[in-house]
Short mmCIF file of C-alpha atoms and ligand atoms in Angstrom, two decimals:
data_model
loop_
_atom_site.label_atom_id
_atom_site.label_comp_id
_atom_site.label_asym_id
_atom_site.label_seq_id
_atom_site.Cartn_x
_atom_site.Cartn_y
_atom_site.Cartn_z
CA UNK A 1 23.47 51.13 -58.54
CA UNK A 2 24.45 51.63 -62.15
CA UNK A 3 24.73 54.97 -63.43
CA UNK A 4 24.20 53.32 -67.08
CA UNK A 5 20.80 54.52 -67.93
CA UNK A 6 20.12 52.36 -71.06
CA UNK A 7 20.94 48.98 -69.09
CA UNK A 8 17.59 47.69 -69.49
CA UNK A 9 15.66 45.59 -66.70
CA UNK A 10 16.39 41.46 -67.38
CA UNK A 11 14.11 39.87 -69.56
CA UNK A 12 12.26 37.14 -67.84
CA UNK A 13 14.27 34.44 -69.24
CA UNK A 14 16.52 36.21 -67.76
CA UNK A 15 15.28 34.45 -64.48
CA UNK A 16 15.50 31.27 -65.24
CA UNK A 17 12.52 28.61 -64.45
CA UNK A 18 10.18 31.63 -63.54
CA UNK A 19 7.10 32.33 -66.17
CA UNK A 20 5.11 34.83 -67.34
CA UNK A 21 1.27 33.80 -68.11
CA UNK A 22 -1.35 35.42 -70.30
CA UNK A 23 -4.14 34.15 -71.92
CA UNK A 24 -4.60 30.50 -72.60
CA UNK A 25 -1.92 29.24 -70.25
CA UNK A 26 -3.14 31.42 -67.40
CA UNK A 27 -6.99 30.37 -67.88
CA UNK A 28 -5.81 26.86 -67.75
CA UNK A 29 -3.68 27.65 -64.30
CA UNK A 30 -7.13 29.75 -62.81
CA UNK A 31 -9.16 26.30 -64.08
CA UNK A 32 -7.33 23.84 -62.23
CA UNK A 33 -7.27 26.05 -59.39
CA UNK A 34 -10.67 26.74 -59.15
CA UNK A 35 -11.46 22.96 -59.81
CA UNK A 36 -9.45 22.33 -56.63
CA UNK A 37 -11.29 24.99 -54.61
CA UNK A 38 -14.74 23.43 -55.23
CA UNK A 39 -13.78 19.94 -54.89
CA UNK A 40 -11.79 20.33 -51.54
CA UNK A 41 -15.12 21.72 -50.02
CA UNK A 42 -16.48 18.62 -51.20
CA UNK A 43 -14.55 16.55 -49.08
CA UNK A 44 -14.78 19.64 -46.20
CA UNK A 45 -11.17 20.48 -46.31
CA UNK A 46 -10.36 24.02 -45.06
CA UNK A 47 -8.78 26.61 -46.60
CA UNK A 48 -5.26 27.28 -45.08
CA UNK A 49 -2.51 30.08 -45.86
CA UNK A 50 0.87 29.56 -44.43
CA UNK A 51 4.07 32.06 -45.32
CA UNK A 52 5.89 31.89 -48.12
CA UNK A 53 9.28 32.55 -45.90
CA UNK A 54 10.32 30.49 -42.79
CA UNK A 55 12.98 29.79 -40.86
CA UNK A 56 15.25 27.60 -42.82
CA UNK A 57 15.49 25.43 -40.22
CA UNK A 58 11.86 24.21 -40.88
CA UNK A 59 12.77 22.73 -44.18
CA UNK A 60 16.36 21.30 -43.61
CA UNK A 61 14.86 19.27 -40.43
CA UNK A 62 11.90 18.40 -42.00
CA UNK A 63 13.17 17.46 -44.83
CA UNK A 64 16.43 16.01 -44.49
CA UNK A 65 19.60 17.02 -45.02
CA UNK A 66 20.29 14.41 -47.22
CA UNK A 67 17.45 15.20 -49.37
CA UNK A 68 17.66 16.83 -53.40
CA UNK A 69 15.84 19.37 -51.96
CA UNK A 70 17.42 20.58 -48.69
CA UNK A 71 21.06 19.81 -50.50
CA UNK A 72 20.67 21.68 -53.80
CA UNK A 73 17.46 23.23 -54.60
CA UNK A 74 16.63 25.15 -51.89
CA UNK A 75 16.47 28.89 -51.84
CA UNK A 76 18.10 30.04 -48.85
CA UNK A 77 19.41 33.80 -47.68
CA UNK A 78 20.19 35.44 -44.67
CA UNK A 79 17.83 38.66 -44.06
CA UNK A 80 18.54 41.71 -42.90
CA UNK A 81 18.49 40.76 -39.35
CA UNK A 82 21.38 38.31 -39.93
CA UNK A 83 18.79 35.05 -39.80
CA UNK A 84 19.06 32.13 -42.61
CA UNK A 85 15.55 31.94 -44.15
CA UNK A 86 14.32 30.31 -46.75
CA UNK A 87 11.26 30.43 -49.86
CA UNK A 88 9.22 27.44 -48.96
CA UNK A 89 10.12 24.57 -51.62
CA UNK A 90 7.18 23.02 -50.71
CA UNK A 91 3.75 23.08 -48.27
CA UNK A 92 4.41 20.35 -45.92
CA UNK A 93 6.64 21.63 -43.54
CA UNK A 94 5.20 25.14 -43.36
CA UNK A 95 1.61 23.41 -42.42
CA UNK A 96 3.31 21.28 -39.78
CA UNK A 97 5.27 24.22 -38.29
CA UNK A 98 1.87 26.37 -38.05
CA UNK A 99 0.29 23.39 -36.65
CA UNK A 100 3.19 23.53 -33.78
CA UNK A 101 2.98 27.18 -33.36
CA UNK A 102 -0.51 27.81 -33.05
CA UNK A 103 -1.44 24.86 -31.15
CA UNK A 104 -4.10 23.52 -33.50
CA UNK A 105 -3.62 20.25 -32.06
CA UNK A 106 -7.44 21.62 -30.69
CA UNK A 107 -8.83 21.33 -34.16
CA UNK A 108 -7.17 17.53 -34.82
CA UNK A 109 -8.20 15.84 -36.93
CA UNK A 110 -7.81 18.79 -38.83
CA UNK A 111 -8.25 19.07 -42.62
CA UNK A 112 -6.72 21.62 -44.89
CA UNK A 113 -6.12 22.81 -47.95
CA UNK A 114 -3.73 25.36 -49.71
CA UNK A 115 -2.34 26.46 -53.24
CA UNK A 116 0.56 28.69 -54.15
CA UNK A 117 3.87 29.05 -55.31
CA UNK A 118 7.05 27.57 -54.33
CA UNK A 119 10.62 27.78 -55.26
CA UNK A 120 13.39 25.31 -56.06
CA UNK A 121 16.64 25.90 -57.81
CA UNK A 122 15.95 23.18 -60.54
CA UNK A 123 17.75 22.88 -63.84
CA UNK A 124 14.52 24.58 -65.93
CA UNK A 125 12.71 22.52 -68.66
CA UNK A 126 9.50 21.66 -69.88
CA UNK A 127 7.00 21.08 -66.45
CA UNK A 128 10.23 22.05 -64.04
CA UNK A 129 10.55 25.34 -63.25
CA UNK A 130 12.26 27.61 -60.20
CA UNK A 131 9.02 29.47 -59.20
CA UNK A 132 6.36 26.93 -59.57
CA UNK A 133 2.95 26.02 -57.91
CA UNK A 134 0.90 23.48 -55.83
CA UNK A 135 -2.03 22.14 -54.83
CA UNK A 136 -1.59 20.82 -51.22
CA UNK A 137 -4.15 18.95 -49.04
CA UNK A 138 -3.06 18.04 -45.88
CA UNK A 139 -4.90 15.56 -42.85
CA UNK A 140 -3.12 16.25 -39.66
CA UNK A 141 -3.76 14.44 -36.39
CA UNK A 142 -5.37 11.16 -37.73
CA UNK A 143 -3.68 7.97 -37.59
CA UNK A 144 -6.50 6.15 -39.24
CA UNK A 145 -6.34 4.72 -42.80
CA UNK A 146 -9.61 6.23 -43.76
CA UNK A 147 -8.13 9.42 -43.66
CA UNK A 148 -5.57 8.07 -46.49
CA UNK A 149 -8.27 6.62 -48.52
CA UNK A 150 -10.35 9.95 -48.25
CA UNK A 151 -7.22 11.68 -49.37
CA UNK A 152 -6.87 9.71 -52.44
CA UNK A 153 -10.07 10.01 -53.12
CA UNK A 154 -10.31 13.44 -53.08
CA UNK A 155 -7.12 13.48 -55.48
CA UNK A 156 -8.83 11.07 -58.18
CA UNK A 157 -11.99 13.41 -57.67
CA UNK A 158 -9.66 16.22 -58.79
CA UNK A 159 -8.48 14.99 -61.76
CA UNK A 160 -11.41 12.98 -62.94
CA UNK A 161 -13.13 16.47 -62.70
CA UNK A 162 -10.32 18.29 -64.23
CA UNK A 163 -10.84 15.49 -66.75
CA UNK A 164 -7.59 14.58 -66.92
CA UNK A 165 -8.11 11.41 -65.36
CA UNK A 166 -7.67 9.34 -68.45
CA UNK A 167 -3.86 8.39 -69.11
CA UNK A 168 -3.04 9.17 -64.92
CA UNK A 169 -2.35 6.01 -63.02
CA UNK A 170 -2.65 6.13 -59.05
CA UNK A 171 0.32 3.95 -58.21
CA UNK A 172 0.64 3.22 -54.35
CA UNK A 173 2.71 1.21 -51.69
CA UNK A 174 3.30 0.97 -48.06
CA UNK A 175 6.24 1.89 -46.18
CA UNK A 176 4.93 0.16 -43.12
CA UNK A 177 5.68 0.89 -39.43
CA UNK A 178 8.47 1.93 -37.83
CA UNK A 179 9.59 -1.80 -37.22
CA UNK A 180 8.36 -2.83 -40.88
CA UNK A 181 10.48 -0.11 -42.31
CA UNK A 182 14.00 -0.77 -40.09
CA UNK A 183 13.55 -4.45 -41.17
CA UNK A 184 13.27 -3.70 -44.70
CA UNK A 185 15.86 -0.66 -44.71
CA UNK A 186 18.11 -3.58 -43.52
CA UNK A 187 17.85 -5.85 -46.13
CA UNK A 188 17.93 -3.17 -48.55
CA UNK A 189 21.14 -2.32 -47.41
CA UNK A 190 22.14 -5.47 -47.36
CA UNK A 191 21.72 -6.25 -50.67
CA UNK A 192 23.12 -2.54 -52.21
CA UNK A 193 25.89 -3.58 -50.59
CA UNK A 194 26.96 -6.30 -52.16
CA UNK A 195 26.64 -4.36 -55.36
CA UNK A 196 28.30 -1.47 -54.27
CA UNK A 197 30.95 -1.47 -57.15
CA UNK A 198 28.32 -1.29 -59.57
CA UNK A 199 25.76 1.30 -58.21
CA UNK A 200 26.30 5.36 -59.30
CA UNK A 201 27.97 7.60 -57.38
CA UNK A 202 24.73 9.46 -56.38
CA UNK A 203 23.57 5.88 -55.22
CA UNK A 204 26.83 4.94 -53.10
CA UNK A 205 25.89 8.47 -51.06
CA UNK A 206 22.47 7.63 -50.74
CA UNK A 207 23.65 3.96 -49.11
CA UNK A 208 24.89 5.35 -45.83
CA UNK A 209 22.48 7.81 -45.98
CA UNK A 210 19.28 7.47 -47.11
CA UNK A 211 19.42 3.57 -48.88
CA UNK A 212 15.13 3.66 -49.80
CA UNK A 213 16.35 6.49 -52.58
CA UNK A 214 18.36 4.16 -54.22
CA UNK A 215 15.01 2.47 -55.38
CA UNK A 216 13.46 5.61 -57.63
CA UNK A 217 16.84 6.50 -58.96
CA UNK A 218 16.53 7.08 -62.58
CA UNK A 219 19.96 6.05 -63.46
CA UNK A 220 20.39 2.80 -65.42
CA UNK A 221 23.24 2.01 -63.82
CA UNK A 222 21.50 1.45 -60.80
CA UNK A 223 18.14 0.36 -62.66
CA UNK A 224 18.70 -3.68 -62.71
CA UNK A 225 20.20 -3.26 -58.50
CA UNK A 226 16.97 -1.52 -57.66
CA UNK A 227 14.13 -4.19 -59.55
CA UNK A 228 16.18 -6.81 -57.71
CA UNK A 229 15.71 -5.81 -54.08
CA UNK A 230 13.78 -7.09 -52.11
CA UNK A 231 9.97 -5.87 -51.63
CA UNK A 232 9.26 -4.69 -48.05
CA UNK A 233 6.09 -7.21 -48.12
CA UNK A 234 8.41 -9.99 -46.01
CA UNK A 235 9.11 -7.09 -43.46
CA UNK A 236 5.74 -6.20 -43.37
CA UNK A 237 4.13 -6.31 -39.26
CA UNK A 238 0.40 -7.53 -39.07
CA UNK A 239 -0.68 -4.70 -38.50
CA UNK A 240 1.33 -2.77 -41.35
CA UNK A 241 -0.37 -5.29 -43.04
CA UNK A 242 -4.17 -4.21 -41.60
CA UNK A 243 -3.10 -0.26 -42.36
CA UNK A 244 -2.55 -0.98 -46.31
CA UNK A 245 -5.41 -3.53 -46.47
CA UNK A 246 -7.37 -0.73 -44.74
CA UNK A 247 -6.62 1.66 -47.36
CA UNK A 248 -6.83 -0.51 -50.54
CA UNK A 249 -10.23 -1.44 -49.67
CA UNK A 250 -11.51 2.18 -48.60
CA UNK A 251 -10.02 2.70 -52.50
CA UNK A 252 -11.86 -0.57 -53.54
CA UNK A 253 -15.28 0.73 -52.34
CA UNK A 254 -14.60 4.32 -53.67
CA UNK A 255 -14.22 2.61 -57.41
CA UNK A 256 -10.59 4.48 -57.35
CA UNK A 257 -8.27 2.36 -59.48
CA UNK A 258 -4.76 1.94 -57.74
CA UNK A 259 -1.48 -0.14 -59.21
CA UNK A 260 0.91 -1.62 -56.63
CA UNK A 261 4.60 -0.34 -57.42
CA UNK A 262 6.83 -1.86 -54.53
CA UNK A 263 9.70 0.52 -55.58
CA UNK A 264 7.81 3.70 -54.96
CA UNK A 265 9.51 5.40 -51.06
CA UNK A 266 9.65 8.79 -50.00
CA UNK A 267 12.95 8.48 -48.27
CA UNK A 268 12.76 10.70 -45.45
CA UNK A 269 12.70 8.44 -41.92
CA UNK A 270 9.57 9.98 -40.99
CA UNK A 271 7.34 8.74 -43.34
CA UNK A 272 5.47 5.68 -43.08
CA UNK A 273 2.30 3.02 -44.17
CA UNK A 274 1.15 4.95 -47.70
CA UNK A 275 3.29 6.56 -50.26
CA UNK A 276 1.70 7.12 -53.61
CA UNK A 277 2.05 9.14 -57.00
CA UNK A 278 -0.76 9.97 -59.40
CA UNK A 279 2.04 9.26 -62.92
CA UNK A 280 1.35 9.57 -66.58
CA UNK A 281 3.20 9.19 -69.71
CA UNK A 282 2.09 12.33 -71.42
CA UNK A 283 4.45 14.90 -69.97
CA UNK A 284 7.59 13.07 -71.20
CA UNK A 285 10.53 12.53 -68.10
CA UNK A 286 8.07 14.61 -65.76
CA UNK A 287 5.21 12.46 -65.50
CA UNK A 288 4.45 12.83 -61.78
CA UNK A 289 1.44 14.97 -61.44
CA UNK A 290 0.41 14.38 -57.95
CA UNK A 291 2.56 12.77 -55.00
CA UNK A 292 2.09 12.23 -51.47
CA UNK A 293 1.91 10.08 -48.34
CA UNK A 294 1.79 9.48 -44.55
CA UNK A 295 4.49 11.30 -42.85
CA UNK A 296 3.48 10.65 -39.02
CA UNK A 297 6.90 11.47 -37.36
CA UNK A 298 7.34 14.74 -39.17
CA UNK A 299 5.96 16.88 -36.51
CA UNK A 300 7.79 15.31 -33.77
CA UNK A 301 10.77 16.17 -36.17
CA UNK A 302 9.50 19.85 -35.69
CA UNK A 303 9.39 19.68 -32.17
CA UNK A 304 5.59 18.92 -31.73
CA UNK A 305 3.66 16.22 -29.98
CA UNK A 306 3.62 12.76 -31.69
CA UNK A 307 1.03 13.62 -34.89
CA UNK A 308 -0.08 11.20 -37.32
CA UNK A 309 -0.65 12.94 -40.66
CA UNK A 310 -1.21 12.49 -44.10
CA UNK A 311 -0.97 14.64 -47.70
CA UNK A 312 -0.30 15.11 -51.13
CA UNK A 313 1.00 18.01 -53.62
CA UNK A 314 0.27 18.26 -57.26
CA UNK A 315 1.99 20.69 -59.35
CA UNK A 316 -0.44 23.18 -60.95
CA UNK A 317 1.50 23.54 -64.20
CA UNK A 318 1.62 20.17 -65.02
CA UNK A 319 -1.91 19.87 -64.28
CA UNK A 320 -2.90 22.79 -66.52
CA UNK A 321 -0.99 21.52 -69.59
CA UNK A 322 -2.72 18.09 -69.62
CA UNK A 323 -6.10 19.56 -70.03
CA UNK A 324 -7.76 19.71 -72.84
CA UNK A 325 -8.48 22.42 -75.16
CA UNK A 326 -12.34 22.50 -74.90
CA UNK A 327 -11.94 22.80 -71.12
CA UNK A 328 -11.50 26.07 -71.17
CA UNK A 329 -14.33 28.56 -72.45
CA UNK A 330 -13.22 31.94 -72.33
CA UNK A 331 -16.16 33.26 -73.88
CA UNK A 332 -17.83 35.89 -72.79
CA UNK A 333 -22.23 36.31 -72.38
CA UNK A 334 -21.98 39.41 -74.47
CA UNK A 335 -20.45 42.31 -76.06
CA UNK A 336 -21.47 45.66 -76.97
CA UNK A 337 -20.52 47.41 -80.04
CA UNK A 338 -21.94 51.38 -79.76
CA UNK A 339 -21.92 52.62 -82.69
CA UNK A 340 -22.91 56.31 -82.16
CA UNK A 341 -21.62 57.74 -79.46
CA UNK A 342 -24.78 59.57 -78.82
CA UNK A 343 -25.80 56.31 -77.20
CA UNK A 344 -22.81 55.66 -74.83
CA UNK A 345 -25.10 56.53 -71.94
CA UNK A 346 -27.74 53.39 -73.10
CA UNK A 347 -24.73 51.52 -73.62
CA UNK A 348 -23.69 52.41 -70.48
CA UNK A 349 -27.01 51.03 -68.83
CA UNK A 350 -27.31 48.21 -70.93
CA UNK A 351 -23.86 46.93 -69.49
CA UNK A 352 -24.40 47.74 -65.95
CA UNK A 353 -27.66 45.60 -66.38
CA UNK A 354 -26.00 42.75 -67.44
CA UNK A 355 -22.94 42.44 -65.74
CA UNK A 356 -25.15 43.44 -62.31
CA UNK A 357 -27.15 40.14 -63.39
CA UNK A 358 -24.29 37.88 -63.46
CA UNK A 359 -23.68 38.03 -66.96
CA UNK A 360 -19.95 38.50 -68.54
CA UNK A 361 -20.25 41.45 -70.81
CA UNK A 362 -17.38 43.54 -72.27
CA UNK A 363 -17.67 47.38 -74.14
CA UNK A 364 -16.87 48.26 -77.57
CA UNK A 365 -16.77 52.40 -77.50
CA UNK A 366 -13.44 53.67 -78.48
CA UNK A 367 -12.18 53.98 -81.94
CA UNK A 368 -13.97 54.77 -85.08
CA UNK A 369 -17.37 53.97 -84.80
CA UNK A 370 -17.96 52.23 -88.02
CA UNK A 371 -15.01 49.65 -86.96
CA UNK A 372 -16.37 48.85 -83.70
CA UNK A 373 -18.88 46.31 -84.85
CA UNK A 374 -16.02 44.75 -86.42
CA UNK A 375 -14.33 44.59 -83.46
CA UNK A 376 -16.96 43.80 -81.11
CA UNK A 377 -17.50 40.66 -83.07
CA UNK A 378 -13.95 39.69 -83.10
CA UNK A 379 -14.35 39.04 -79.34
CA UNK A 380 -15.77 35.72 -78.19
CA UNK A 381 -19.15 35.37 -76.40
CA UNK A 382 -22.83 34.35 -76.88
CA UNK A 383 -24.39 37.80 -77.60
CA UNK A 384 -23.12 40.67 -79.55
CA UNK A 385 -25.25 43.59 -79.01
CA UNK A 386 -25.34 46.64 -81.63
CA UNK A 387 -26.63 49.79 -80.30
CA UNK A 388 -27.08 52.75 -82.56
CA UNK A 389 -29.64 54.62 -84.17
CA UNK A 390 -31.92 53.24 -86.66
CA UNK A 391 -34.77 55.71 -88.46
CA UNK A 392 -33.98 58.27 -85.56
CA UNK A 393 -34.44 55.97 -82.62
CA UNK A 394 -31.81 54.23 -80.00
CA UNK A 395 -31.69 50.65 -81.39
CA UNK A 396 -30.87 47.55 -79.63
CA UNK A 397 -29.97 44.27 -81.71
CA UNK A 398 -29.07 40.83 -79.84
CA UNK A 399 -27.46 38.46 -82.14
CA UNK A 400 -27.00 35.17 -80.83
CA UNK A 401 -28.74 31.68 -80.93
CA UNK A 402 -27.54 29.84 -77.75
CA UNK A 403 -29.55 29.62 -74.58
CA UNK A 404 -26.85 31.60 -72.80
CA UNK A 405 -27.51 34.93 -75.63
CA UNK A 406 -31.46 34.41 -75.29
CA UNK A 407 -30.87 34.44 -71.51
CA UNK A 408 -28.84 38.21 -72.05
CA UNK A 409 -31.59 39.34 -74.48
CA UNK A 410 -34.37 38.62 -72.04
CA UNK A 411 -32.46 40.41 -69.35
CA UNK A 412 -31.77 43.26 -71.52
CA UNK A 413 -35.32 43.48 -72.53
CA UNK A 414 -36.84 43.27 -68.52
CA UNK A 415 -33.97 46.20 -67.66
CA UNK A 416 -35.26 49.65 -67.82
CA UNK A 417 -34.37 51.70 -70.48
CA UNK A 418 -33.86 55.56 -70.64
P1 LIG B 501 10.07 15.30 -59.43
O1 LIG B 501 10.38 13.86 -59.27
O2 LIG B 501 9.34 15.62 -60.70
O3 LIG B 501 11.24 16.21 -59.18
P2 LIG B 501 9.29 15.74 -56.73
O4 LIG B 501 9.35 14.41 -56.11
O5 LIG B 501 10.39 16.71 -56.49
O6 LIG B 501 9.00 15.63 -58.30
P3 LIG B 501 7.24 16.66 -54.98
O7 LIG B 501 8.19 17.35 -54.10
O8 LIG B 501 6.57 15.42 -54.51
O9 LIG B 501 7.89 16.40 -56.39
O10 LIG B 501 6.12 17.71 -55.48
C1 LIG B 501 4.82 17.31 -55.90
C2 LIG B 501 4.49 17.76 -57.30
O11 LIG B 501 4.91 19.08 -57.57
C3 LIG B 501 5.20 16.98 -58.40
O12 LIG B 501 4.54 15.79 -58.63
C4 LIG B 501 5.10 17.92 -59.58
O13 LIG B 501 3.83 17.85 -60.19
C5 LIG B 501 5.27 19.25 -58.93
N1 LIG B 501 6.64 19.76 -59.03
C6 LIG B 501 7.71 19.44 -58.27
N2 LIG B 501 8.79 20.15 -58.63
C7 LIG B 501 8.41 20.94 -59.68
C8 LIG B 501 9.06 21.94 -60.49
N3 LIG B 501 10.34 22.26 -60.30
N4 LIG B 501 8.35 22.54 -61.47
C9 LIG B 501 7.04 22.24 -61.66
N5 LIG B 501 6.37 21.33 -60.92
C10 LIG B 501 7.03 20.69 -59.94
MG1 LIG B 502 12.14 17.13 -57.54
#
C-alpha cells in the first residue's frame, strides 16, 4: 500500500477501453437492451445468466488456441487458490459449458438468451473497448436449419425495431459439413500456398494453422490472395447444399434480405453450414454489429454429447450509437414545482398519486421557492404542475397540451386531496 496520501485513485482513462455512462449514452445502452428483452420473448427465447469467470480452460478449448482471442485478448489470472481463470471474452462458451454441467440436454432444443459485459484486451478506439457488452441468443440442441432462419430472424427483428435496420446488411454463407469444409480447407491451402511469398506474416501463421482466417484478413497484402480463392460452393455435399437452401428460403419467406459473401468463415474447426454478420458502413473500420453462426462440434469440444447449436452476439455499444436521436425520449409525465413549502405535504400526495399510477413524475422542493418553477420547467416532461397558494387556498395548475399531460391532470384530479 502507499503511504502517499494525495496519490489520487486512476482516472478512468486511466483503464483503458473501460467507460463511464451517464445520460444520453446510457439511455441509448438501457434502449437497445430493453428492445432485446421484448423481442427475444417474441421469438420465446429464455432468459439465461451464466458467470462472468470460468475456468480458462473453457475459452482456450473452445475457442482455439490459435484464435485473436485466446492468443492476445484474453483476460486471464490465476486466483487465490492457484487456478488460471479467466473474464469471459464472450457468451458462447460459458452457455455451452452450463449446458454440459447442468445437463440441460433435458430441455434441448433449448432457446436462450443473455446480455452483459465481457472483456478483451483490445487496442481501445471508437466501438472497441476492453470492458464491453453483448447481446447473445443462443439455440442449442437443434440440428435443423429452421432454427438458423428463426435466429436470423429474430436478429433482423432486433434491429428493424431498434430502427437501425436501414444501412445494416445481413451478409451470410455456408461453411458446409464436416466433409464440405475438409474439401474446401484443402484447396484453400492449396492455393495460399503457392502464394506463400506474398501473403503477411499474420497470414503465413494462420496457413498451418487455421488457413479459413486468411480469407477476412484485412491486410492488403493478402487482399488480392484471398478474392482469388476458391469459393467452397465446388466442395459443397448435397446435403450442405439442402442445409443453406433450407435456410435462405426460411429467410426468403420471412422477407429478411440476405447478401451472399463467400469470404465470410469463422475459423474455428467446429463450426459449420451458416456463418453470417449483420455489417454497416456507418461505424467506420468497426462495422460489424451482429455476428454469428452454427457451431455444432463446440460442445463435443467441451466434453459434452454431440450438440448441434446455433447463435449470434451483437455488441451493445455499437448498437446504441447507430440509433437515432429521436429514439430516445427521456421525458418525464410530470414535474412538480412547490412553491410554498406549506404545501409539501399536497405535493407530497400529488406525487405518490401519480407515480403509484404509472406515471413518471419528479419533485421540485428544495431551494428558494421562487426559483423552483424555474427549475421545474427546465426538466423535460409532459406536465409541469405548480402548487402553491393562490387567494389563500392550495392551488394546483397542470400545464401541458399532449395526451400524455391531460392523462396526469385527469389522474390528479380523480386522486383525493387533503
Ligand atoms: P471485430 O471483427 O470487430 O473484432 P469480432 O469478430 O471480434 O469483431 P465477435 O467476437 O463476433 O466480434 O463479437 C460479436 C460482436 O461484438 C461484434 O460484432 C461487435 O459488435 C461486438 N464487439 C466485439 N469486440 C468488441 C469490442 N472490443 N468492443 C466493442 N464491441 C465489440
Ligand atoms: Mg475482435
Amino acid at each position: 500500500m502507499s503511504k502517499d496520501k494525495s496519490a489520487k485513485i486512476p482516472t478512468p482513462q486511466a483503464v483503458r477501453g473501460t467507460q463511464d455512462m451517464l445520460g444520453d449514452f446510457a439511455d441509448r445502452f438501457a434502449h437497445v437492451v430493453d428492445t432485446f428483452e421484448r423481442v427475444r420473448r417474441l421469438y420465446g427465447y429464455k432468459r439465461i445468466e451464466v458467470p462472468v469467470i470460468e475456468p480458462t480452460a473453457v475459452f482456450a478449448r473452445s475457442l482455439g488456441e490459435t484464435t485473436d482471442v485466446v492468443s492476445k485478448e484474453m483476460y486471464s489470472f490465476d486466483d487465490r487458490g492457484g487456478e488460471s481463470i479467466t473474464l469471459r471474452p464472450e457468451f458462447t462458451a460459458g452457455i455451452a459449458r452450463a449446458y454440459i454441467t447442468n445437463g440441460w440436454q433435458q430441455y434441448a432444443p433449448l432457446k436462450v438468451a443473455t446480455h452483459g459485459p465481457l472483456f478483451r484486451y483490445e487496442r481501445p478506439q471508437k466501438g472497441r473497448y476492453r470492458q464491453f457488452h453483448q447481446l447473445d441468443a443462443e439455440v442449442l440442441g437443434s440440428d435443423s436449419p429452421l432454427a438458423d432462419a428463426e435466429l436470423l430472424v429474430f436478429a433482423d427483428q432486433l434491429l428493424k425495431e431498434l430502427g437501425i435496420a436501414e444501412g445494416v446488411t445481413l451478409t451470410l454463407n455456408t461453411l458446409g459439413d464436416a466433409a464440405s469444409r475438409d474439401a474446401w480447407r484443402a484447396a484453400l491451402v492449396e492455393h495460399f500456398e503457392a502464394h506463400r511469398g506474398d501473403l503477411s506474416e499474420d497470414s503465413l501463421a494462420r496457413l498451418d494453422k487455421n488457413p479459413l482466417r486468411i480469407l477476412d484478413s484485412k491486410d492488403p497484402k493478402d487482399r488480392l490472395i484471398a478474392d482469388s480463392a476458391p469459393d467452397i460452393d465446388a466442395f459443397l455435399t448435397g446435403e450442405a447444399q439442402d442445409f443453406f437452401g433450407a435456410v435462405t428460403s426460411g429467410l426468403d419467406a420471412a422477407g429478411v434480405a440476405w447478401e451472399r459473401n463467400a469470404r465470410l468463415v469463422r475459423g474455428l474447426d467446429y463450426y459449420r453450414h451458416t456463418a453470417f454478420e449483420f455489417v454497416t458502413d456507418r461505424l467506420g473500420a468497426q462495422g460489424t454489429v451482429l455476428g454469428g453462426g452454427r457451431y455444432d462440434g463446440l460442445i463435443e469440444a467441451l466434453g459434452g454429447p454431440p450438440t448441434a447449436a446455433v447463435g449470434w452476439a451483437a455488441g451493445i455499444e455499437r448498437l446504441a450509437m447507430l440509433l437515432a436521436d429521436e429514439v430516445i425520449d427521456n421525458r418525464l409525465d410530470a414535474v412538480i414545482a412547490v412553491e410554498d413549502d406549506g404545501q409539501l405535504a399536497a405535493a407530497m400526495k400529488a406525487v405518490s398519486a401519480l407515480r403509484n399510477n404509472g406515471f413518471a413524475t419528479e419533485i421540485v422542493a428544495s431551494g428558494s421557492p421562487r426559483k423552483r418553477f424555474d427549475k421545474a420547467a427546465k426538466i423535460p416532461a409532459h406536465a409541469l404542475i405548480s402548487i402553491g397558494m393562490r387567494d389563500g387556498a392550495a392551488h394546483i395548475n397542470v400545464r401541458g397540451e399532449s395526451d400524455r399531460a391531460k392523462a396526469v391532470e385527469t389522474c390528479l384530479q380523480s386522486s383525493p386531496r387533503t
